[in-house]
Structures are given as structure tokens and as C-alpha cells.
mmCIF file with all atom_site columns, C-alpha atoms in Angstrom:
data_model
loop_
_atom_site.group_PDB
_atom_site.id
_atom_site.type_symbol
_atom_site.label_atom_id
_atom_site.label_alt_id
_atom_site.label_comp_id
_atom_site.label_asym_id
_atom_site.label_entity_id
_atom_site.label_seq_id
_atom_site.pdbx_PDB_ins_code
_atom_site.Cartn_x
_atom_site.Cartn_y
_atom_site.Cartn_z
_atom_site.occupancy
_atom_site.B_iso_or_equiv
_atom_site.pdbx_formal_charge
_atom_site.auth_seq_id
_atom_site.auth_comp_id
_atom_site.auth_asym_id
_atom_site.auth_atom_id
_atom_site.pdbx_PDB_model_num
ATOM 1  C CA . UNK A 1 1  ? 47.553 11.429  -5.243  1.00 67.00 ? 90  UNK A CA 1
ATOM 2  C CA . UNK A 1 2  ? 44.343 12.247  -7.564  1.00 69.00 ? 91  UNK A CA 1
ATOM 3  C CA . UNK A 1 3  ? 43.140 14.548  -4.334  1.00 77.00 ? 92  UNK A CA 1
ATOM 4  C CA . UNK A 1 4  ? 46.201 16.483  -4.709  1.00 81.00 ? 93  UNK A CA 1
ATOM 5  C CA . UNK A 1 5  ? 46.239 16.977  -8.085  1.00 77.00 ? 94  UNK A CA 1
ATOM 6  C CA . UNK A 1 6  ? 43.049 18.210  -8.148  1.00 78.00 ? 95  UNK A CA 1
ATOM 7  C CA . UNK A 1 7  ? 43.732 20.355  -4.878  1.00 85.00 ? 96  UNK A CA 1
ATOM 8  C CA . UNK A 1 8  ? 46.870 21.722  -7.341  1.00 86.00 ? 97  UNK A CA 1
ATOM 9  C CA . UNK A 1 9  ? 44.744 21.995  -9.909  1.00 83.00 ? 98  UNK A CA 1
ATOM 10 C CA . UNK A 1 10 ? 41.779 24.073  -7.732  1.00 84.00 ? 99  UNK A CA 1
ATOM 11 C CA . UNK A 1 11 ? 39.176 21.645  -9.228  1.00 79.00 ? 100 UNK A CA 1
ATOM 12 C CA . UNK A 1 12 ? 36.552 20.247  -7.310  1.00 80.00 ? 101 UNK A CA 1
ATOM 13 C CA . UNK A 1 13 ? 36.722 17.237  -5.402  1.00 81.00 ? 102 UNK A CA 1
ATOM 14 C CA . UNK A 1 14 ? 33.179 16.356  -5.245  1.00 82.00 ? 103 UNK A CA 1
ATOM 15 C CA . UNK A 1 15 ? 30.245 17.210  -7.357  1.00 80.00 ? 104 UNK A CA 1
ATOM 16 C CA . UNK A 1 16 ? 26.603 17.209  -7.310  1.00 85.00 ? 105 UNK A CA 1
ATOM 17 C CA . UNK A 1 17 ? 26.157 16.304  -11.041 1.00 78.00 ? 106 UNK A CA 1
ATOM 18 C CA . UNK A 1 18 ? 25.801 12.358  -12.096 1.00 72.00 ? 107 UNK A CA 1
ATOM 19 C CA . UNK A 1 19 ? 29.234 10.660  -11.861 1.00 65.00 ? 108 UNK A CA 1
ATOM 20 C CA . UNK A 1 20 ? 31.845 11.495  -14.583 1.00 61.00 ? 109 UNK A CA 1
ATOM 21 C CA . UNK A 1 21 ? 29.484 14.632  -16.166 1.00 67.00 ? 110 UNK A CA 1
ATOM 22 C CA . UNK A 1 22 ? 33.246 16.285  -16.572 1.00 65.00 ? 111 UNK A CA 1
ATOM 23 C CA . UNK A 1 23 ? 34.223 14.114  -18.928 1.00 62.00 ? 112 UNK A CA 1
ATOM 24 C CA . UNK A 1 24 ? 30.936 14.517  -21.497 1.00 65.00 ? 113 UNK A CA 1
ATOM 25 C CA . UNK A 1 25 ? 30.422 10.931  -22.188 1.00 60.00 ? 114 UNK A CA 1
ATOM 26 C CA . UNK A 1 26 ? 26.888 10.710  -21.504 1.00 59.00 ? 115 UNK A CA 1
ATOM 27 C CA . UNK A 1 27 ? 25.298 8.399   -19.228 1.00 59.00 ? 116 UNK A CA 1
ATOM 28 C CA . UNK A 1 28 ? 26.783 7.156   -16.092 1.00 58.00 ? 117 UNK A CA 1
ATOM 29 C CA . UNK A 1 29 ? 26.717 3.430   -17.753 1.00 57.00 ? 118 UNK A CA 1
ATOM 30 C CA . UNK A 1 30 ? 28.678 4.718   -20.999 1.00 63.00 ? 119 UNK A CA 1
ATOM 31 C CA . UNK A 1 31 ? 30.998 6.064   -18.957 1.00 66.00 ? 120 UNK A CA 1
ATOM 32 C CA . UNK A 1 32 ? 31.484 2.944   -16.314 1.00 78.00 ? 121 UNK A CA 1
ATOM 33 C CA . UNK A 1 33 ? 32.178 1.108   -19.368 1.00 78.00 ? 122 UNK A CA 1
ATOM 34 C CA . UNK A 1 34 ? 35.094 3.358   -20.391 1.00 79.00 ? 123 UNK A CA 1
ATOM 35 C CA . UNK A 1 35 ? 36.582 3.340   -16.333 1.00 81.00 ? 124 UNK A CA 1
ATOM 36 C CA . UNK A 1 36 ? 36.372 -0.712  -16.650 1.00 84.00 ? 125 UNK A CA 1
ATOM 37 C CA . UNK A 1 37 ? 38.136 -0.921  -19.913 1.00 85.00 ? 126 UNK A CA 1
ATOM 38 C CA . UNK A 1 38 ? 40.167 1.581   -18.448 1.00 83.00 ? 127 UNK A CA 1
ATOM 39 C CA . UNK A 1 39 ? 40.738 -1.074  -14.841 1.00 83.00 ? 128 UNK A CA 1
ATOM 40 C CA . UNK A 1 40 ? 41.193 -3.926  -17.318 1.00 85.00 ? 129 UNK A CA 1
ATOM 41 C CA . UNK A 1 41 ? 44.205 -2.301  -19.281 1.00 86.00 ? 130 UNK A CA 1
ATOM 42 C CA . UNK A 1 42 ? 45.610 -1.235  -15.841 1.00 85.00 ? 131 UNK A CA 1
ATOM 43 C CA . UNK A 1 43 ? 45.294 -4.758  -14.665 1.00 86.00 ? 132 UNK A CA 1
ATOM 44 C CA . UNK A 1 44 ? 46.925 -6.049  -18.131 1.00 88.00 ? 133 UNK A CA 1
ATOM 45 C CA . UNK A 1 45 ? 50.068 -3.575  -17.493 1.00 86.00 ? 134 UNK A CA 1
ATOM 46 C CA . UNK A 1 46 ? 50.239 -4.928  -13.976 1.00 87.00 ? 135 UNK A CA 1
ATOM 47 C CA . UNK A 1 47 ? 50.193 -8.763  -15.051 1.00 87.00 ? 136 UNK A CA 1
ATOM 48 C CA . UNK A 1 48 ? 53.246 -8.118  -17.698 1.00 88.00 ? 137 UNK A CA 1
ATOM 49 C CA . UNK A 1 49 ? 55.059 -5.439  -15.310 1.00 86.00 ? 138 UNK A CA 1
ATOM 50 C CA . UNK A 1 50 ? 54.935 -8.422  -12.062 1.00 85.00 ? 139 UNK A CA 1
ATOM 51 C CA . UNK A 1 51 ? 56.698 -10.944 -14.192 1.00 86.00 ? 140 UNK A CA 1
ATOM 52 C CA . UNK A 1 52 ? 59.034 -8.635  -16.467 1.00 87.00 ? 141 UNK A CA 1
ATOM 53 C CA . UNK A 1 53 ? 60.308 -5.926  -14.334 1.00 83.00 ? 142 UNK A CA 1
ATOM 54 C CA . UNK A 1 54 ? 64.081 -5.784  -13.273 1.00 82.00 ? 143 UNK A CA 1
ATOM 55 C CA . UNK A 1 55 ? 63.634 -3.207  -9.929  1.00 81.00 ? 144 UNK A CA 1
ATOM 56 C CA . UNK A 1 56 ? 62.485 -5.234  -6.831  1.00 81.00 ? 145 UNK A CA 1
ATOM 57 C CA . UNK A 1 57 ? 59.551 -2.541  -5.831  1.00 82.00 ? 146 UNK A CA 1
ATOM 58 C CA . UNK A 1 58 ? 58.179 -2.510  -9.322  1.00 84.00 ? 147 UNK A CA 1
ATOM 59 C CA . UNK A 1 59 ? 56.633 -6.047  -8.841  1.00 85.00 ? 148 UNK A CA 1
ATOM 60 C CA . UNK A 1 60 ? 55.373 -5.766  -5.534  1.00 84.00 ? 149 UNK A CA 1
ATOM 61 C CA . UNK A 1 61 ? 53.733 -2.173  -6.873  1.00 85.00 ? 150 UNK A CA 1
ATOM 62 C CA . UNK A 1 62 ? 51.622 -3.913  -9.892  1.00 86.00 ? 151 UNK A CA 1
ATOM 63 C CA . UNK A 1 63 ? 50.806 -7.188  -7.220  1.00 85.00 ? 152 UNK A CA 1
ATOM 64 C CA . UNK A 1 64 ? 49.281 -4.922  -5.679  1.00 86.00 ? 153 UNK A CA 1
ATOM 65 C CA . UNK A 1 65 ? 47.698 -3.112  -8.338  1.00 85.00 ? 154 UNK A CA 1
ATOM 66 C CA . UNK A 1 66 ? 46.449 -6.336  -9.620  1.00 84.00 ? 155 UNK A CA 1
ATOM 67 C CA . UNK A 1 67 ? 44.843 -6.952  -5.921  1.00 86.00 ? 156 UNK A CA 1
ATOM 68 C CA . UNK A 1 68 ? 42.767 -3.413  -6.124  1.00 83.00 ? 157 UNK A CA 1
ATOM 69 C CA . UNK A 1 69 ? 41.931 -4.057  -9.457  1.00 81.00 ? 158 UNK A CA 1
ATOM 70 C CA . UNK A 1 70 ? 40.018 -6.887  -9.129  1.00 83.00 ? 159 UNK A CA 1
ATOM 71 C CA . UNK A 1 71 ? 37.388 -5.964  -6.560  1.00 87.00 ? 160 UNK A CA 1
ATOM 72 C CA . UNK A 1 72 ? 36.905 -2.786  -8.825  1.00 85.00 ? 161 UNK A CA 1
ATOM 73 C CA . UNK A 1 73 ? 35.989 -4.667  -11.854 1.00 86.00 ? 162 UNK A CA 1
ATOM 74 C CA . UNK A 1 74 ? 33.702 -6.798  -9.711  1.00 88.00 ? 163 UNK A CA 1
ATOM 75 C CA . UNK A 1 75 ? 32.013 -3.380  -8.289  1.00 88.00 ? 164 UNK A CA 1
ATOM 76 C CA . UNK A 1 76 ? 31.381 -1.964  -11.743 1.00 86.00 ? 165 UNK A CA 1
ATOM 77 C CA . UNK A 1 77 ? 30.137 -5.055  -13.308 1.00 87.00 ? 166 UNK A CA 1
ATOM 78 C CA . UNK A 1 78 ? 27.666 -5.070  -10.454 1.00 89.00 ? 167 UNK A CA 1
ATOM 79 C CA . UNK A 1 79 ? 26.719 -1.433  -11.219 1.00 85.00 ? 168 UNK A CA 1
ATOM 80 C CA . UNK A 1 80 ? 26.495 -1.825  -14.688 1.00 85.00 ? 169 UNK A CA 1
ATOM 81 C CA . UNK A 1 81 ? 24.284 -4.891  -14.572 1.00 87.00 ? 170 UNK A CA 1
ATOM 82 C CA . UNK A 1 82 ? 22.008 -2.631  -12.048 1.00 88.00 ? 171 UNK A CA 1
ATOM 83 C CA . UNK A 1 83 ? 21.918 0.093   -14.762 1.00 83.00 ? 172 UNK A CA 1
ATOM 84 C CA . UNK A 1 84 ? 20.827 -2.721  -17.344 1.00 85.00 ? 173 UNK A CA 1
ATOM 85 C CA . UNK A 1 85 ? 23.847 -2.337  -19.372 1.00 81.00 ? 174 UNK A CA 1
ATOM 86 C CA . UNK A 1 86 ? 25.350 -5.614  -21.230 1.00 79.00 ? 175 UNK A CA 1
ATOM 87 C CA . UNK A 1 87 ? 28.801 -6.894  -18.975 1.00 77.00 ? 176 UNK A CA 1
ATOM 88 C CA . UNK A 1 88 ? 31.505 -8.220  -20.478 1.00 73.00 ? 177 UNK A CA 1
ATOM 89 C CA . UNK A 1 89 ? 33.695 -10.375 -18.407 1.00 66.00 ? 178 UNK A CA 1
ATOM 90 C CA . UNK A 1 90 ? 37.276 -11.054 -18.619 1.00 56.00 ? 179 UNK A CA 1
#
């Protein structure tokens, strides 16, 4: 879906600048903090939206969220720790 958007958008879909450069926050461990706070409220919305939501598919959608999530957060901890940058765990 993100492809599209940016296809709609006629923004790139790759670059050859450091990852995130778009979004001005520095460097690349700055801004792997900010995606894995941003993966840890996703995952937080997905634990409370499995156990609290009335349509059938909802659930199923945020299990699966919650499966993805996981292996993310596990990626960026290991890329942060390679980049020498302090890990918080959940």
C-alpha cells in the first residue's frame, strides 16, 4: 500500500541518501529509534484491538500485525546496537 501511495504521490521509491534523510531527523540511529517507538505503539494498538474488537476480521488483522511486529523490533534493536546506540527493550 506505501508503494502506491508513493507511486500516487510521484515520490521516489528508493533513494541513494542514508535511510530516512526525508524526514530530517538526523542520523540513521535517531531516526531507528523514532520507527521502533513508532513499531512498539503499533504493536500496543494491536494487543488492545485483538481482545476488544467487535468485527471478526479486525482481530485476525492486529494478530497478525502483532506477528510482523515482533521480528521488526528484533531487526532494529540489532541495528541499533550495531550503530552503538543504547536499546531499550520492551
Amino acid at each position: 500500500m506505501l508503494l502506491g501511495r508513493l507511486d500516487a504521490w510521484g515520490l521516489p521509491k528508493s533513494s541513494q541518501e542514508p535511510p530516512m534523510t526525508w524526514m530530517g531527523h538526523g542520523p540513521a540511529h535517531k531516526s531507528l529509534g523514532l520507527m521502533t517507538e513508532h513499531h512498539r505503539g503499533g504493536a500496543k494498538m494491536s494487543e488492545a484491538a485483538a481482545v476488544t474488537a467487535r468485527a471478526e476480521q479486525v482481530p485476525r488483522s492486529a494478530r497478525s500485525m502483532l506477528t510482523g511486529h515482533q521480528p521488526e523490533l528484533d531487526l532494529m534493536a540489532a541495528m541499533l546496537t550495531a550503530l552503538g546506540a543504547t536499546v531499550r527493550r520492551l
